[in-house]
mmCIF file of C-alpha atoms in Angstrom:
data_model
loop_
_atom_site.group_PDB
_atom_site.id
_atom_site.type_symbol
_atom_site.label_atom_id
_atom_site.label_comp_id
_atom_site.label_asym_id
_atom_site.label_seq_id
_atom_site.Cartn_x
_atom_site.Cartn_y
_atom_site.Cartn_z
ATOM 1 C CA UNK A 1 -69.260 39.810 -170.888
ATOM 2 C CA UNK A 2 -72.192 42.034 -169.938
ATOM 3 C CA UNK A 3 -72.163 45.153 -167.621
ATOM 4 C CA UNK A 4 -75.319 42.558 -165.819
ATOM 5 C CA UNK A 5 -73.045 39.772 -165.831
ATOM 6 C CA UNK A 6 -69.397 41.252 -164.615
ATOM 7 C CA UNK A 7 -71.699 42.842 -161.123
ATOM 8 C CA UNK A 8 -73.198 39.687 -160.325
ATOM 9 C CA UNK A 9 -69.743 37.821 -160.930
ATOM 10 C CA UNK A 10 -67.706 40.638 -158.534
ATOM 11 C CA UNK A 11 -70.932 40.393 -156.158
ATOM 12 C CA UNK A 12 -70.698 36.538 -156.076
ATOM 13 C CA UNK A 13 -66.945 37.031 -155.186
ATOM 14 C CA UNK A 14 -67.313 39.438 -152.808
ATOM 15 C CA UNK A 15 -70.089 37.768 -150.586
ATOM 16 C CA UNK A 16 -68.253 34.431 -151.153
ATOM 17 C CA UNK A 17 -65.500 36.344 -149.174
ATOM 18 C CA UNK A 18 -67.255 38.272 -146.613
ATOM 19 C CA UNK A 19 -68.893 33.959 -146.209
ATOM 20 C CA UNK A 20 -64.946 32.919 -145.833
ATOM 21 C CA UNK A 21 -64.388 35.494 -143.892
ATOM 22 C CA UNK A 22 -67.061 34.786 -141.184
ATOM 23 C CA UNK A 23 -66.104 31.349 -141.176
ATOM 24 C CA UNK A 24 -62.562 31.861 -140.667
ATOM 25 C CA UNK A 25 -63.716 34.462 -137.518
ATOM 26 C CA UNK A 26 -65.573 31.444 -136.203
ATOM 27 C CA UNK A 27 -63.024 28.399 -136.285
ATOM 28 C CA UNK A 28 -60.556 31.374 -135.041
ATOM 29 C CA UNK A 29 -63.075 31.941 -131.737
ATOM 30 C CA UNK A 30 -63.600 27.715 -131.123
ATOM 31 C CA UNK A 31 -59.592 27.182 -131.496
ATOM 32 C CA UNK A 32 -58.656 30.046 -128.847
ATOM 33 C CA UNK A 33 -61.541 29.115 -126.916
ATOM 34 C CA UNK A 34 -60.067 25.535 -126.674
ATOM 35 C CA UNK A 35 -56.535 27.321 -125.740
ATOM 36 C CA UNK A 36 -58.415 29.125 -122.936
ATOM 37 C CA UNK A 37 -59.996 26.415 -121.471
ATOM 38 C CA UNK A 38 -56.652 24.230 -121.300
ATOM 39 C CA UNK A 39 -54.624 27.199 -119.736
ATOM 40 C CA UNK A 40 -57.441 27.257 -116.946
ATOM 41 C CA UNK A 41 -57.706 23.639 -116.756
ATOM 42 C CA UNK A 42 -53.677 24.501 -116.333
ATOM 43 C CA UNK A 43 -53.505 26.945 -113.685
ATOM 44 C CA UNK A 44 -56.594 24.804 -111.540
ATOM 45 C CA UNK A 45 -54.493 22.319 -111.766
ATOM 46 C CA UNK A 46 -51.502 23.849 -110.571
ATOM 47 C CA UNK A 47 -53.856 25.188 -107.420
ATOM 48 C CA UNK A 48 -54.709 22.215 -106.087
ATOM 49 C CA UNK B 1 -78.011 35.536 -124.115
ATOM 50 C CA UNK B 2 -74.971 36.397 -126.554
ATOM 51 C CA UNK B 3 -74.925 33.891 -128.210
ATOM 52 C CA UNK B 4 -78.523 33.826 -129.247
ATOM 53 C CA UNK B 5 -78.479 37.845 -130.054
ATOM 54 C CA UNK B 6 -75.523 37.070 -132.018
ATOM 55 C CA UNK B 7 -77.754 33.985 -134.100
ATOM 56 C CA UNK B 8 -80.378 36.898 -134.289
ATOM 57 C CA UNK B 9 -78.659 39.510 -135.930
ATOM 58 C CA UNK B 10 -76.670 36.780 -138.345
ATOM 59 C CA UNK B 11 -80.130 35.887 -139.477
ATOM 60 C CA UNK B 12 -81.547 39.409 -139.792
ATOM 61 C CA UNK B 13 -78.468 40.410 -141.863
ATOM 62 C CA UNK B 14 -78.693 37.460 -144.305
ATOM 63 C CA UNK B 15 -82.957 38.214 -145.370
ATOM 64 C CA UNK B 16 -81.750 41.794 -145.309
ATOM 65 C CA UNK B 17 -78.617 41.195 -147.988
ATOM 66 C CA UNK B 18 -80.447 38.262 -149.984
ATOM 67 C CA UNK B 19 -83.499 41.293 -149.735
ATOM 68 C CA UNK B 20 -80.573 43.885 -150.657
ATOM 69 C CA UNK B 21 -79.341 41.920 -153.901
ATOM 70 C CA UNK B 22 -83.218 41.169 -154.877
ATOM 71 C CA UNK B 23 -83.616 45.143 -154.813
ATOM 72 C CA UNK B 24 -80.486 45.632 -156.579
ATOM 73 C CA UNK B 25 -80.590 43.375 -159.428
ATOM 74 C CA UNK B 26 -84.109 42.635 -160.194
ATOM 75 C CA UNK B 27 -86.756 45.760 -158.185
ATOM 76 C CA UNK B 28 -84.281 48.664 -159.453
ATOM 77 C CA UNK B 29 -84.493 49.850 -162.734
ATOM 78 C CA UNK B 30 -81.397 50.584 -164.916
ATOM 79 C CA UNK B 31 -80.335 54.252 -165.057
ATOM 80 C CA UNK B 32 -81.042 55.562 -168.101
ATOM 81 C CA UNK B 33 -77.597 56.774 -169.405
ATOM 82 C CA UNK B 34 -75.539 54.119 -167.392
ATOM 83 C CA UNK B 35 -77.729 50.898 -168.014
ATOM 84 C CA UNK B 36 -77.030 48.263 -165.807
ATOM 85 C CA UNK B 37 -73.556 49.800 -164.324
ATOM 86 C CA UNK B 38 -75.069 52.129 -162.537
ATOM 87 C CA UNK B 39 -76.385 49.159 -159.865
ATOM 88 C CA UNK B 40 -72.918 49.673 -159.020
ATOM 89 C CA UNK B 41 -74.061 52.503 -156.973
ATOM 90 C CA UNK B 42 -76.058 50.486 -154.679
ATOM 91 C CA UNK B 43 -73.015 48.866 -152.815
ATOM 92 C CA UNK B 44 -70.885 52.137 -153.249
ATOM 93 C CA UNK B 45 -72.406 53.905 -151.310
ATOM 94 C CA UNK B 46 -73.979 51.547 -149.204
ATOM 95 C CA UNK B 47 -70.406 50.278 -148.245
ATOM 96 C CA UNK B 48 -69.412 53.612 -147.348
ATOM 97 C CA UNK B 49 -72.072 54.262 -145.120
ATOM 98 C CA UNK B 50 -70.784 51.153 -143.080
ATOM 99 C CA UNK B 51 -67.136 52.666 -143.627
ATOM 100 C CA UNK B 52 -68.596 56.076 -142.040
ATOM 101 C CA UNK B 53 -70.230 54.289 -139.141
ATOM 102 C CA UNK B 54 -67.329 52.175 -138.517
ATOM 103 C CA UNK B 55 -64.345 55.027 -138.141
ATOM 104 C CA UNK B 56 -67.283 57.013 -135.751
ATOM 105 C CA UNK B 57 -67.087 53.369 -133.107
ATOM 106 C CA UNK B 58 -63.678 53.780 -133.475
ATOM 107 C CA UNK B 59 -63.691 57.264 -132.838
ATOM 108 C CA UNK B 60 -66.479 56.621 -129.829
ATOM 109 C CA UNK B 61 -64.592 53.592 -128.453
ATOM 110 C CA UNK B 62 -61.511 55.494 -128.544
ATOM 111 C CA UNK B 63 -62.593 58.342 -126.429
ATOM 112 C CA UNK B 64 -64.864 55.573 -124.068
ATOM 113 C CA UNK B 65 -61.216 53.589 -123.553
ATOM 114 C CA UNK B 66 -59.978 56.527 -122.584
ATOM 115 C CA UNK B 67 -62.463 57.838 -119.712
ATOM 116 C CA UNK B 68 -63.063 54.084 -118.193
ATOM 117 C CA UNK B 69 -59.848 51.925 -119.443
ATOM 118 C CA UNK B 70 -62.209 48.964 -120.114
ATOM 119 C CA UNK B 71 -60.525 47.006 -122.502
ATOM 120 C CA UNK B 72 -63.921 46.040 -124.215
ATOM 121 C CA UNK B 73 -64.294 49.841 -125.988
ATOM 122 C CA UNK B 74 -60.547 48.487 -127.303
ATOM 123 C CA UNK B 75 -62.045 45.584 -128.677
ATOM 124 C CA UNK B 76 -64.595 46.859 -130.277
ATOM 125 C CA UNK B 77 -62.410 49.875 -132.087
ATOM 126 C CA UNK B 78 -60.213 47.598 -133.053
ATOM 127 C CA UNK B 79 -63.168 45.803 -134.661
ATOM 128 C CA UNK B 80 -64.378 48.380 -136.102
ATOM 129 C CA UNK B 81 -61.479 50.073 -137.455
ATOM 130 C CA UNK B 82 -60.442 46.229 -139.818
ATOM 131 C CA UNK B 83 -64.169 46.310 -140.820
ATOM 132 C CA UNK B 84 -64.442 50.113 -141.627
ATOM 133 C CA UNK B 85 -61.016 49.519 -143.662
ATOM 134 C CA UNK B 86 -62.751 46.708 -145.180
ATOM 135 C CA UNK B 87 -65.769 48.603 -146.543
ATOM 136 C CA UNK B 88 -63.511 51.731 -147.780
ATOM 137 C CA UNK B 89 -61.604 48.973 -149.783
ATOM 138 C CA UNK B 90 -64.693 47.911 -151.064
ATOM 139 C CA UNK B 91 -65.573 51.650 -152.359
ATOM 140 C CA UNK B 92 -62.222 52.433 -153.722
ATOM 141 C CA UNK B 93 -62.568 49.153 -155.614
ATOM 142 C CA UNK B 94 -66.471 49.927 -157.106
ATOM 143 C CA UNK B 95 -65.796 53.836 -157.508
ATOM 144 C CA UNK B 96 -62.953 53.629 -160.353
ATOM 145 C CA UNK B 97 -65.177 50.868 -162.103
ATOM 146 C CA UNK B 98 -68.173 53.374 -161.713
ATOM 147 C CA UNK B 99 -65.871 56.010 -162.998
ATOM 148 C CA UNK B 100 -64.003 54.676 -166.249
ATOM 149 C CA UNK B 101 -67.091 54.945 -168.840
ATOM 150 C CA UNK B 102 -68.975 57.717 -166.669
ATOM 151 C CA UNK B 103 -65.718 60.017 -165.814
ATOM 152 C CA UNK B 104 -63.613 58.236 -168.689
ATOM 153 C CA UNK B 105 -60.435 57.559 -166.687
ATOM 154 C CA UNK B 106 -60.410 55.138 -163.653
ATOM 155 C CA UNK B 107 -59.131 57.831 -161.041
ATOM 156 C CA UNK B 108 -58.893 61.480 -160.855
ATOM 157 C CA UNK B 109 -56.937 63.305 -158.202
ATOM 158 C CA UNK B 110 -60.555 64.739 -156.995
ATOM 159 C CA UNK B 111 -61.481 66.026 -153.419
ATOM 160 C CA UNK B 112 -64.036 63.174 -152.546
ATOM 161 C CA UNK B 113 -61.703 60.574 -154.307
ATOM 162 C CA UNK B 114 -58.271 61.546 -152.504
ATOM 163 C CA UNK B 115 -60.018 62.342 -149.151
ATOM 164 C CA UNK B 116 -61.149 58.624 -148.980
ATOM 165 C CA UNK B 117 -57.612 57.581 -149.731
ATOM 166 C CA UNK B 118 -56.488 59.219 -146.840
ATOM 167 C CA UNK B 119 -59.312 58.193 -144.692
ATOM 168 C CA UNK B 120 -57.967 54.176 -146.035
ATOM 169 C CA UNK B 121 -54.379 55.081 -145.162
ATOM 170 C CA UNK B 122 -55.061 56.669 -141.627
ATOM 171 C CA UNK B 123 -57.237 53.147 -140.969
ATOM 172 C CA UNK B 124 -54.251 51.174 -142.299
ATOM 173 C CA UNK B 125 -51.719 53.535 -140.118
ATOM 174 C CA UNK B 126 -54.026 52.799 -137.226
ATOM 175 C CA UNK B 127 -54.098 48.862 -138.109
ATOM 176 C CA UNK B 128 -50.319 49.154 -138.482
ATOM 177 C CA UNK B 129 -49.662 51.095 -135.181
ATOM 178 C CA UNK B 130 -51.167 48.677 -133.026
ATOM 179 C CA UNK B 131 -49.579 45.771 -134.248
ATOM 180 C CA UNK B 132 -46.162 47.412 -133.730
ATOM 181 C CA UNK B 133 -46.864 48.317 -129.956
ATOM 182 C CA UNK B 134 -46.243 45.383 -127.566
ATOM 183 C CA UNK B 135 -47.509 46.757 -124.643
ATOM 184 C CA UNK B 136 -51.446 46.255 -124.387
ATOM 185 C CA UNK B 137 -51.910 49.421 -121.954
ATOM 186 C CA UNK B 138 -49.639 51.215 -124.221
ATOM 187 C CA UNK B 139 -51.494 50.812 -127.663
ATOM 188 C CA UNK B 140 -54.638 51.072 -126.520
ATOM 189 C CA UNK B 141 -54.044 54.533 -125.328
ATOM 190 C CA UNK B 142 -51.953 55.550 -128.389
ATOM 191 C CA UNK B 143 -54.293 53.557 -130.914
ATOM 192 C CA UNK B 144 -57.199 55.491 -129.518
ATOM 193 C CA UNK B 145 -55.532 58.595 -129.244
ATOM 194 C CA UNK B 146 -55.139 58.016 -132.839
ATOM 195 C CA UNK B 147 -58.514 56.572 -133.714
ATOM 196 C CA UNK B 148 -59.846 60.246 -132.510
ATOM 197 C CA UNK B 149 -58.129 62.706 -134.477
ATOM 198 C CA UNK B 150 -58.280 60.143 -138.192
ATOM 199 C CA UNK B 151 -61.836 61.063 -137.555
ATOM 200 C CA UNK B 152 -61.253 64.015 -138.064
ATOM 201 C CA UNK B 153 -61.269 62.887 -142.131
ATOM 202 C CA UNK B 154 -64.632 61.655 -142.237
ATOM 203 C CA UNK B 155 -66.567 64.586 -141.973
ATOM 204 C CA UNK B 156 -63.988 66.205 -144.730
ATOM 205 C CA UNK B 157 -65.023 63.283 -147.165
ATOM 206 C CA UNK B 158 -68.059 64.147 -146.524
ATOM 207 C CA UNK B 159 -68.295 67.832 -147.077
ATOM 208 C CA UNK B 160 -65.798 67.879 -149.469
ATOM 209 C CA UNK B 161 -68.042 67.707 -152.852
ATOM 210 C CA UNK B 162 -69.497 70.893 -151.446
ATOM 211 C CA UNK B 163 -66.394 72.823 -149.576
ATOM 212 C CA UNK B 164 -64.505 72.000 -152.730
ATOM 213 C CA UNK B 165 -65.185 71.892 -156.863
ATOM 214 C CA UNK B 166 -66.317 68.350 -157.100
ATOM 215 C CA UNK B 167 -66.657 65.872 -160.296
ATOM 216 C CA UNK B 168 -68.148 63.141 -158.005
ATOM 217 C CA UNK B 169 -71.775 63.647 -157.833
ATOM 218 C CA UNK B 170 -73.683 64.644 -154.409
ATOM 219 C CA UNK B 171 -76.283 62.477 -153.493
ATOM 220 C CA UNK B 172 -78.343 64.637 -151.019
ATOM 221 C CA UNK B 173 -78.581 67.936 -152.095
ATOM 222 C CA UNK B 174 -81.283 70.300 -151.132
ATOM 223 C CA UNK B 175 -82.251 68.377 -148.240
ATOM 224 C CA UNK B 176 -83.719 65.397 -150.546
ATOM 225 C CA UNK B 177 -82.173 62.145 -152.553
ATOM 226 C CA UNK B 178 -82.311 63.206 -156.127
ATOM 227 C CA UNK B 179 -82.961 59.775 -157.579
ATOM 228 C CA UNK B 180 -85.680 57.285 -159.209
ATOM 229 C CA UNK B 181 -87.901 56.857 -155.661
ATOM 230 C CA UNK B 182 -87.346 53.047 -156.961
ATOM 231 C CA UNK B 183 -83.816 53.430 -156.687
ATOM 232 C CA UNK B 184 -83.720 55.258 -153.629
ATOM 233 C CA UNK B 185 -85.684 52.259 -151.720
ATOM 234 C CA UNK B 186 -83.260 50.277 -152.945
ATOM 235 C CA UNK B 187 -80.294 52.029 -151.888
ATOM 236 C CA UNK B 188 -82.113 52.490 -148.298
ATOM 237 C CA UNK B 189 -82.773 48.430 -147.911
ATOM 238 C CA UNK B 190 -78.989 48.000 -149.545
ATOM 239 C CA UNK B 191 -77.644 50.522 -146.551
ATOM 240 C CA UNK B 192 -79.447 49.100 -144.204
ATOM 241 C CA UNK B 193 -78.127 45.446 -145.005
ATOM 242 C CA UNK B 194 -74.301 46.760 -145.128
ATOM 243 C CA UNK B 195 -75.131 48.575 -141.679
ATOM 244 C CA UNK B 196 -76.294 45.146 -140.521
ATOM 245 C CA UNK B 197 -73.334 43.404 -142.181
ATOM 246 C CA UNK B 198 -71.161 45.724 -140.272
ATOM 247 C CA UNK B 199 -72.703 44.946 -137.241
ATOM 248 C CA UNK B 200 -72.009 41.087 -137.505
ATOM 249 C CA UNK B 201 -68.460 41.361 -138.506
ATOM 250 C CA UNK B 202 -67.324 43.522 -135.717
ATOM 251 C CA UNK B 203 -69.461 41.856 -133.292
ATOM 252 C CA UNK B 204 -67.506 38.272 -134.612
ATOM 253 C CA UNK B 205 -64.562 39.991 -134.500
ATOM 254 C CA UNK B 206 -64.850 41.858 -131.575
ATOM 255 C CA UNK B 207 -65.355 38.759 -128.967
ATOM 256 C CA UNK B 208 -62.683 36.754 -131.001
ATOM 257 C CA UNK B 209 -60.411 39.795 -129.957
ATOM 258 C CA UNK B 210 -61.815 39.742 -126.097
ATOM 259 C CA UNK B 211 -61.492 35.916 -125.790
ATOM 260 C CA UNK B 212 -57.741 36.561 -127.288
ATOM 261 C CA UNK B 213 -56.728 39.000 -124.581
ATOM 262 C CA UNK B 214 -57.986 36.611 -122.278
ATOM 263 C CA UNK B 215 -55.782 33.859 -123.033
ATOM 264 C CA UNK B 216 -53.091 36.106 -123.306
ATOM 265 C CA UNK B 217 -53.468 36.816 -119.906
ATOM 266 C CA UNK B 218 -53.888 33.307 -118.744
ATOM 267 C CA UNK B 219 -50.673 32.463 -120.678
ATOM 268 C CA UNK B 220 -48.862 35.214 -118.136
ATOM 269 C CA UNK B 221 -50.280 33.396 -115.302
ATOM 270 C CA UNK B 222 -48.968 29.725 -116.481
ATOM 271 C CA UNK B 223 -45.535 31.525 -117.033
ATOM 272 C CA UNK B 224 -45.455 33.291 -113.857
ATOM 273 C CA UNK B 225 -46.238 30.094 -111.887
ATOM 274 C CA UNK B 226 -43.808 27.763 -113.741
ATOM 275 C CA UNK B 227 -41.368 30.581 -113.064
ATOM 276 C CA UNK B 228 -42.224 30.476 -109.545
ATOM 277 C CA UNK B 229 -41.825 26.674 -109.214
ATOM 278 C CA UNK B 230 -37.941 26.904 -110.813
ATOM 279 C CA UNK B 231 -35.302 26.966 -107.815
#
């Protein structure tokens, strides 16, 4: 394996993890979002 | 509003990585000694740049948490501080590969080397700390009590090729970048991109941890009331 070809393997690797990474940050925020919005849902409920 | 500044700056950092891996592998030519390995150097140093930034929010946030007690600095340090230790992992990875055919051995017990391992372990102490604190007023105050004096590291890493005899080469000396001015244009578009990456990730993060406090709160409210309702 080239010097060329090992950096753009370890680059690949490293951006498809910073990629994962952002995703996993994402479905993280929707799923707590959905949490929040059922504990309010929760607590309007419980104020009626 | 944040929501589309947050589209924004996702876009602008994708053109400006896809423009930082154009200048790396294809505008910038390979050093003449090094060949091709020495592209390397473009997300070295560019990552620490983003490390740098990233323990000075952390640092900033630390001592703005402090003065006002809005939990938002909080959020944002403790943003900051996973990203920073993110990029510093990222240079103590691409240094020893750097170093093994330049320096012939992978690591070398030398100032700028072992004061970024202790600027890694002081982020992974502060990571640490606040997950073993339960009390949220509690570990904000001690994590940016904390968060203020690691800082104090950053500045030696970066003095330390000239307070101390250095192996690791110093990129600005004399005022100037002593480099290819092809090479140095594509260092500044690389920095710029990781500055921008930085940016993104902490931002992402930094709301996830805000919306998570939230609900944590909440949570104590649906306890306290179901409490209240037991006779």
């Amino acid at each position: 394996m080239t010097n060329m070809q090992f950096l753009l393997l370890g680059t690949a690797l490293v951006w498809v993890g910073i990629f994962l990474y952002v995703l996993s940050l994402i479905r993280r925020q929707n799923r707590t979002m959905e949490t929040l919005n059922e504990l309010r849902r929760m607590l309007e409920d419980d104020g009626e | 509003m944040r929501g589309k500044g947050l589209t924004f700056l996702a876009a602008v950092t994708f053109v400006a990585v896809l423009a930082g891996l154009y200048m790396t592998f294809v505008y910038a030519p390979p050093e003449r000694f090094m060949g091709d390995l020495q592209r390397l150097m473009y997300f070295h140093i560019a990552s620490a740049w983003a490390a740098m930034l990233a323990f000075f929010v952390v640092f900033a946030t630390g001592i703005g948490y402090l003065v006002t007690r809005r939990t938002a600095f909080d959020h944002v340090a403790v943003a900051s501080a996973e990203v920073g230790v993110f990029f510093t992992t990222l240079v103590l990875i691409t240094g020893p590969i750097w170093a093994r055919p330049v320096w012939n051995t992978w690591w070398t017990w030398d100032p700028r080397l072992t004061t970024t391992l202790i600027l890694w372990f002081i982020y992974i102490a502060y990571l640490l700390l606040r997950s073993s604190i339960a009390d949220d007023a509690r570990r904000r105050v001690v994590a940016s009590i904390f968060g203020i004096i690691g800082f104090a590291d950053v500045p030696i890493v970066h003095f330390s090729v000239t307070w101390w005899r250095s192996i690791h080469p110093n990129l600005f000396s004399g005022g100037s970048i002593n480099m290819d001015p092809a090479m140095t244009r594509a260092l500044m578009v690389n920095g710029i991109a990781f500055v921008l990456l930085y940016a993104l990730l902490t931002w992402l993060r930094a709301r996830l941890e805000a919306v998570r406090d939230e609900a944590a709160a909440l949570r104590h409210r649906v306890y306290d009331m179901a409490d209240g309702d037991r006779p």
